[in-house]
mmCIF file of C-alpha atoms in Angstrom:
data_model
loop_
_atom_site.group_PDB
_atom_site.id
_atom_site.type_symbol
_atom_site.label_atom_id
_atom_site.label_comp_id
_atom_site.label_asym_id
_atom_site.label_seq_id
_atom_site.Cartn_x
_atom_site.Cartn_y
_atom_site.Cartn_z
ATOM 1 C CA MET A 547 20.296 -31.124 -11.009
ATOM 2 C CA ILE A 548 23.763 -31.971 -9.818
ATOM 3 C CA ALA A 549 26.561 -31.240 -12.206
ATOM 4 C CA VAL A 550 30.030 -32.561 -11.847
ATOM 5 C CA LEU A 551 32.675 -30.141 -12.954
ATOM 6 C CA LEU A 552 35.930 -31.582 -14.099
ATOM 7 C CA VAL A 553 38.998 -29.414 -14.017
ATOM 8 C CA PHE A 554 42.162 -30.519 -15.713
ATOM 9 C CA CYS A 555 45.407 -28.992 -14.575
ATOM 10 C CA ALA A 556 48.663 -29.409 -16.420
ATOM 11 C CA MET A 557 52.131 -28.462 -15.371
ATOM 12 C CA HIS A 558 54.065 -26.508 -17.938
ATOM 13 C CA VAL A 559 57.770 -26.013 -18.352
ATOM 14 C CA ASP A 560 57.709 -22.882 -16.183
ATOM 15 C CA TRP A 561 56.165 -24.931 -13.329
ATOM 16 C CA ARG A 562 52.964 -22.848 -13.151
ATOM 17 C CA PRO A 563 49.794 -24.930 -13.137
ATOM 18 C CA ARG A 564 47.341 -24.227 -15.944
ATOM 19 C CA CYS A 565 43.767 -25.421 -15.642
ATOM 20 C CA PHE A 566 41.490 -26.222 -18.543
ATOM 21 C CA LEU A 567 37.788 -26.982 -18.453
ATOM 22 C CA ALA A 568 36.481 -29.594 -20.810
ATOM 23 C CA LYS A 569 33.980 -28.185 -23.352
ATOM 24 C CA THR A 570 30.991 -30.018 -21.853
ATOM 25 C CA GLU A 571 31.835 -28.792 -18.367
ATOM 26 C CA LYS A 572 32.095 -25.203 -19.644
ATOM 27 C CA SER A 573 28.654 -25.614 -21.173
ATOM 28 C CA HIS A 574 27.233 -26.963 -17.885
ATOM 29 C CA LEU A 575 28.822 -24.105 -15.985
ATOM 30 C CA ARG A 576 27.251 -21.546 -18.367
ATOM 31 C CA ASP A 577 23.851 -23.230 -17.951
ATOM 32 C CA LEU A 578 24.169 -23.175 -14.161
ATOM 33 C CA ARG A 579 25.099 -19.480 -14.160
ATOM 34 C CA THR A 580 22.103 -18.675 -16.385
ATOM 35 C CA LYS A 581 19.757 -20.638 -14.110
ATOM 36 C CA LEU A 582 21.246 -18.984 -11.031
ATOM 37 C CA LYS A 583 20.609 -15.534 -12.528
ATOM 38 C CA GLY A 584 17.017 -16.592 -13.248
ATOM 39 C CA PHE A 585 16.517 -17.822 -9.675
ATOM 40 C CA THR A 586 18.052 -14.621 -8.302
ATOM 41 C CA LYS A 587 15.684 -12.507 -10.425
ATOM 42 C CA THR A 588 12.705 -14.607 -9.305
ATOM 43 C CA ILE A 589 13.692 -14.196 -5.652
ATOM 44 C CA ASP A 590 14.162 -10.434 -6.122
ATOM 45 C CA ASP A 591 10.738 -10.159 -7.787
ATOM 46 C CA LEU A 592 9.088 -12.123 -4.968
ATOM 47 C CA GLU A 593 10.749 -9.937 -2.326
ATOM 48 C CA LYS A 594 9.588 -6.774 -4.104
ATOM 49 C CA GLY A 595 6.068 -8.192 -4.336
ATOM 50 C CA LEU A 596 5.997 -8.954 -0.617
ATOM 51 C CA LYS A 597 7.103 -5.426 0.247
ATOM 52 C CA VAL A 598 4.192 -3.832 -1.597
ATOM 53 C CA LYS A 599 1.560 -6.487 -0.954
ATOM 54 C CA HIS A 600 -1.386 -5.099 0.947
ATOM 55 C CA PHE A 601 -2.870 -7.778 3.112
ATOM 56 C CA SER A 602 -6.608 -7.610 3.474
ATOM 57 C CA GLY A 603 -8.629 -9.964 5.621
ATOM 58 C CA ASN A 604 -8.438 -10.397 9.374
ATOM 59 C CA ASP A 605 -5.503 -12.795 9.793
ATOM 60 C CA GLY A 606 -3.992 -12.008 13.176
ATOM 61 C CA CYS A 607 -6.787 -9.592 14.151
ATOM 62 C CA LYS A 608 -9.520 -10.077 16.738
ATOM 63 C CA LYS A 609 -13.025 -10.902 15.574
ATOM 64 C CA GLY A 610 -14.720 -7.802 14.215
ATOM 65 C CA TRP A 611 -11.410 -6.169 13.260
ATOM 66 C CA ASP A 612 -10.187 -5.917 9.661
ATOM 67 C CA ARG A 613 -6.602 -6.334 8.544
ATOM 68 C CA PHE A 614 -4.774 -4.110 6.063
ATOM 69 C CA ARG A 615 -1.004 -4.412 5.704
ATOM 70 C CA ASP A 616 0.396 -5.022 9.204
ATOM 71 C CA TYR A 617 -2.463 -3.397 11.102
ATOM 72 C CA CYS A 618 -5.895 -4.235 12.456
ATOM 73 C CA TYR A 619 -8.752 -1.733 12.144
ATOM 74 C CA TYR A 620 -12.009 -1.504 14.039
ATOM 75 C CA PHE A 621 -14.862 0.526 12.548
ATOM 76 C CA ASN A 622 -16.964 1.467 15.559
ATOM 77 C CA LYS A 623 -20.474 2.757 14.792
ATOM 78 C CA ASP A 624 -20.965 4.193 18.299
ATOM 79 C CA LYS A 625 -21.061 7.987 18.262
ATOM 80 C CA LYS A 626 -18.437 9.555 20.534
ATOM 81 C CA SER A 627 -16.500 12.794 20.814
ATOM 82 C CA TRP A 628 -12.967 12.640 19.402
ATOM 83 C CA PHE A 629 -11.477 12.418 22.920
ATOM 84 C CA ASP A 630 -13.900 9.686 24.053
ATOM 85 C CA ALA A 631 -13.251 7.793 20.816
ATOM 86 C CA GLU A 632 -9.482 7.954 21.439
ATOM 87 C CA ARG A 633 -9.995 6.701 25.019
ATOM 88 C CA HIS A 634 -12.166 3.853 23.703
ATOM 89 C CA CYS A 635 -9.470 2.862 21.187
ATOM 90 C CA GLN A 636 -6.785 2.994 23.900
ATOM 91 C CA ALA A 637 -8.867 0.620 26.033
ATOM 92 C CA GLU A 638 -8.573 -1.784 23.065
ATOM 93 C CA ASP A 639 -4.752 -1.337 22.945
ATOM 94 C CA SER A 640 -5.120 0.800 19.823
ATOM 95 C CA SER A 641 -5.582 4.447 18.881
ATOM 96 C CA LEU A 642 -7.654 6.461 16.450
ATOM 97 C CA VAL A 643 -6.380 5.654 12.970
ATOM 98 C CA ASN A 644 -3.401 7.568 11.611
ATOM 99 C CA ILE A 645 -3.619 7.416 7.819
ATOM 100 C CA VAL A 646 -0.228 7.457 6.099
ATOM 101 C CA ASP A 647 -1.034 7.263 2.374
ATOM 102 C CA GLU A 648 -3.717 7.156 -0.328
ATOM 103 C CA ASN A 649 -4.018 3.345 -0.265
ATOM 104 C CA GLU A 650 -4.706 3.297 3.457
ATOM 105 C CA ASN A 651 -7.193 6.161 3.067
ATOM 106 C CA LYS A 652 -9.030 4.180 0.356
ATOM 107 C CA PHE A 653 -9.147 1.129 2.635
ATOM 108 C CA VAL A 654 -10.536 3.180 5.544
ATOM 109 C CA MET A 655 -13.039 4.906 3.236
ATOM 110 C CA THR A 656 -14.279 1.597 1.771
ATOM 111 C CA LYS A 657 -14.707 -0.060 5.163
ATOM 112 C CA SER A 658 -16.352 3.082 6.581
ATOM 113 C CA LYS A 659 -18.875 3.031 3.735
ATOM 114 C CA GLU A 660 -19.614 -0.637 4.485
ATOM 115 C CA ALA A 661 -20.201 0.227 8.155
ATOM 116 C CA ASN A 662 -22.787 2.790 6.997
ATOM 117 C CA ALA A 663 -22.491 5.000 10.083
ATOM 118 C CA GLY A 664 -21.944 8.435 8.555
ATOM 119 C CA HIS A 665 -18.771 10.358 9.283
ATOM 120 C CA PHE A 666 -15.844 8.785 11.167
ATOM 121 C CA TRP A 667 -13.259 10.338 13.452
ATOM 122 C CA ILE A 668 -9.644 9.674 12.512
ATOM 123 C CA GLY A 669 -6.646 10.427 14.742
ATOM 124 C CA ALA A 670 -5.546 13.857 13.492
ATOM 125 C CA ILE A 671 -5.927 16.875 15.766
ATOM 126 C CA ASN A 672 -4.909 20.541 15.573
ATOM 127 C CA TRP A 673 -3.599 21.680 18.973
ATOM 128 C CA ASP A 674 -1.876 24.758 17.543
ATOM 129 C CA SER A 675 -3.406 26.694 14.701
ATOM 130 C CA GLY A 676 -2.345 25.112 11.416
ATOM 131 C CA LYS A 677 -0.265 22.294 12.926
ATOM 132 C CA TRP A 678 -1.911 18.919 12.438
ATOM 133 C CA ILE A 679 -0.561 15.992 14.465
ATOM 134 C CA TRP A 680 -1.606 12.426 15.150
ATOM 135 C CA GLY A 681 -3.056 12.381 18.659
ATOM 136 C CA SER A 682 -1.649 8.927 19.431
ATOM 137 C CA ASN A 683 2.041 9.765 18.965
ATOM 138 C CA PHE A 684 2.137 13.570 18.422
ATOM 139 C CA GLU A 685 3.901 13.140 15.069
ATOM 140 C CA PRO A 686 3.078 15.653 12.321
ATOM 141 C CA VAL A 687 0.497 14.563 9.762
ATOM 142 C CA LYS A 688 2.302 14.174 6.421
ATOM 143 C CA TYR A 689 -0.495 12.815 4.236
ATOM 144 C CA PHE A 690 -3.729 14.819 3.877
ATOM 145 C CA LYS A 691 -6.972 14.245 1.959
ATOM 146 C CA TRP A 692 -8.884 17.457 2.628
ATOM 147 C CA THR A 693 -12.312 18.190 1.196
ATOM 148 C CA PRO A 694 -12.113 21.316 -1.022
ATOM 149 C CA ARG A 695 -11.864 24.530 1.059
ATOM 150 C CA GLU A 696 -10.806 22.572 4.144
ATOM 151 C CA PRO A 697 -9.486 22.853 6.738
ATOM 152 C CA ASN A 698 -11.446 25.979 7.497
ATOM 153 C CA GLY A 699 -11.075 26.069 11.281
ATOM 154 C CA SER A 700 -14.748 26.686 11.999
ATOM 155 C CA GLY A 701 -15.898 25.955 15.517
ATOM 156 C CA THR A 702 -13.588 25.743 18.522
ATOM 157 C CA SER A 703 -9.867 26.496 18.576
ATOM 158 C CA ILE A 704 -8.970 22.804 18.866
ATOM 159 C CA GLN A 705 -10.058 20.968 15.733
ATOM 160 C CA CYS A 706 -10.167 17.235 15.043
ATOM 161 C CA VAL A 707 -10.501 15.420 11.719
ATOM 162 C CA GLU A 708 -13.465 13.472 10.411
ATOM 163 C CA LEU A 709 -13.459 11.321 7.278
ATOM 164 C CA TYR A 710 -16.349 11.505 4.787
ATOM 165 C CA PRO A 711 -16.834 7.965 3.423
ATOM 166 C CA SER A 712 -19.444 9.172 0.925
ATOM 167 C CA SER A 713 -17.173 11.893 -0.466
ATOM 168 C CA ASP A 714 -14.271 9.755 -1.727
ATOM 169 C CA GLY A 715 -12.756 9.550 1.754
ATOM 170 C CA THR A 716 -12.004 13.258 2.021
ATOM 171 C CA TRP A 717 -11.357 14.918 5.369
ATOM 172 C CA ASN A 718 -12.910 17.824 7.242
ATOM 173 C CA ASP A 719 -11.829 19.637 10.391
ATOM 174 C CA HIS A 720 -14.560 19.699 13.008
ATOM 175 C CA ALA A 721 -15.074 20.634 16.653
ATOM 176 C CA CYS A 722 -13.730 17.748 18.747
ATOM 177 C CA PRO A 723 -16.757 17.497 21.111
ATOM 178 C CA THR A 724 -19.022 16.566 18.173
ATOM 179 C CA THR A 725 -19.965 12.891 18.176
ATOM 180 C CA PHE A 726 -19.170 10.631 15.221
ATOM 181 C CA ALA A 727 -18.396 6.981 14.600
ATOM 182 C CA PHE A 728 -14.649 6.279 14.691
ATOM 183 C CA VAL A 729 -11.848 4.018 13.455
ATOM 184 C CA CYS A 730 -9.287 2.373 15.741
ATOM 185 C CA LYS A 731 -5.957 1.021 14.477
ATOM 186 C CA LYS A 732 -3.327 -1.212 16.053
ATOM 187 C CA HIS A 733 -0.341 -3.225 14.917
ATOM 188 C CA VAL A 734 -0.958 -6.939 14.285
#
């Protein structure tokens, strides 16, 4: 809708211009401001929705990979040690998955269950007692989903993390040479 706004200016005795809007133009202006506020709110709502939208599907991912948010995930059923699994992921320009929040953990758990390959390595490793880092970038792990009474540090001094798909996606520390299926992750 195009509205024409008419402004009337009059010169008064003191030579200062005074402008007056006709009643209908004031009404149109009020309507336009109200509509503009509505459009602004709609745009804000859409932007907020896009920020939290979790994309699922494989748009932008290679065949066999699954998309969640801005990442592609590969659920490999081959059994490998944690280190061999990380090397395999790196050969695919990815790394073992670093899980950053509950929603991502649920996604990984659900897809791991579908793959039906038992436990899955994820990218966390304990190089120094009690200090968990992501093996791909050496950043500290900030989100954890430990199984009750874990981590318990049984086995070797260097521990890696496996995800239990059948136990609500909880995690367990395990000796890194053990072979499990694994999950690779890379940016779209």
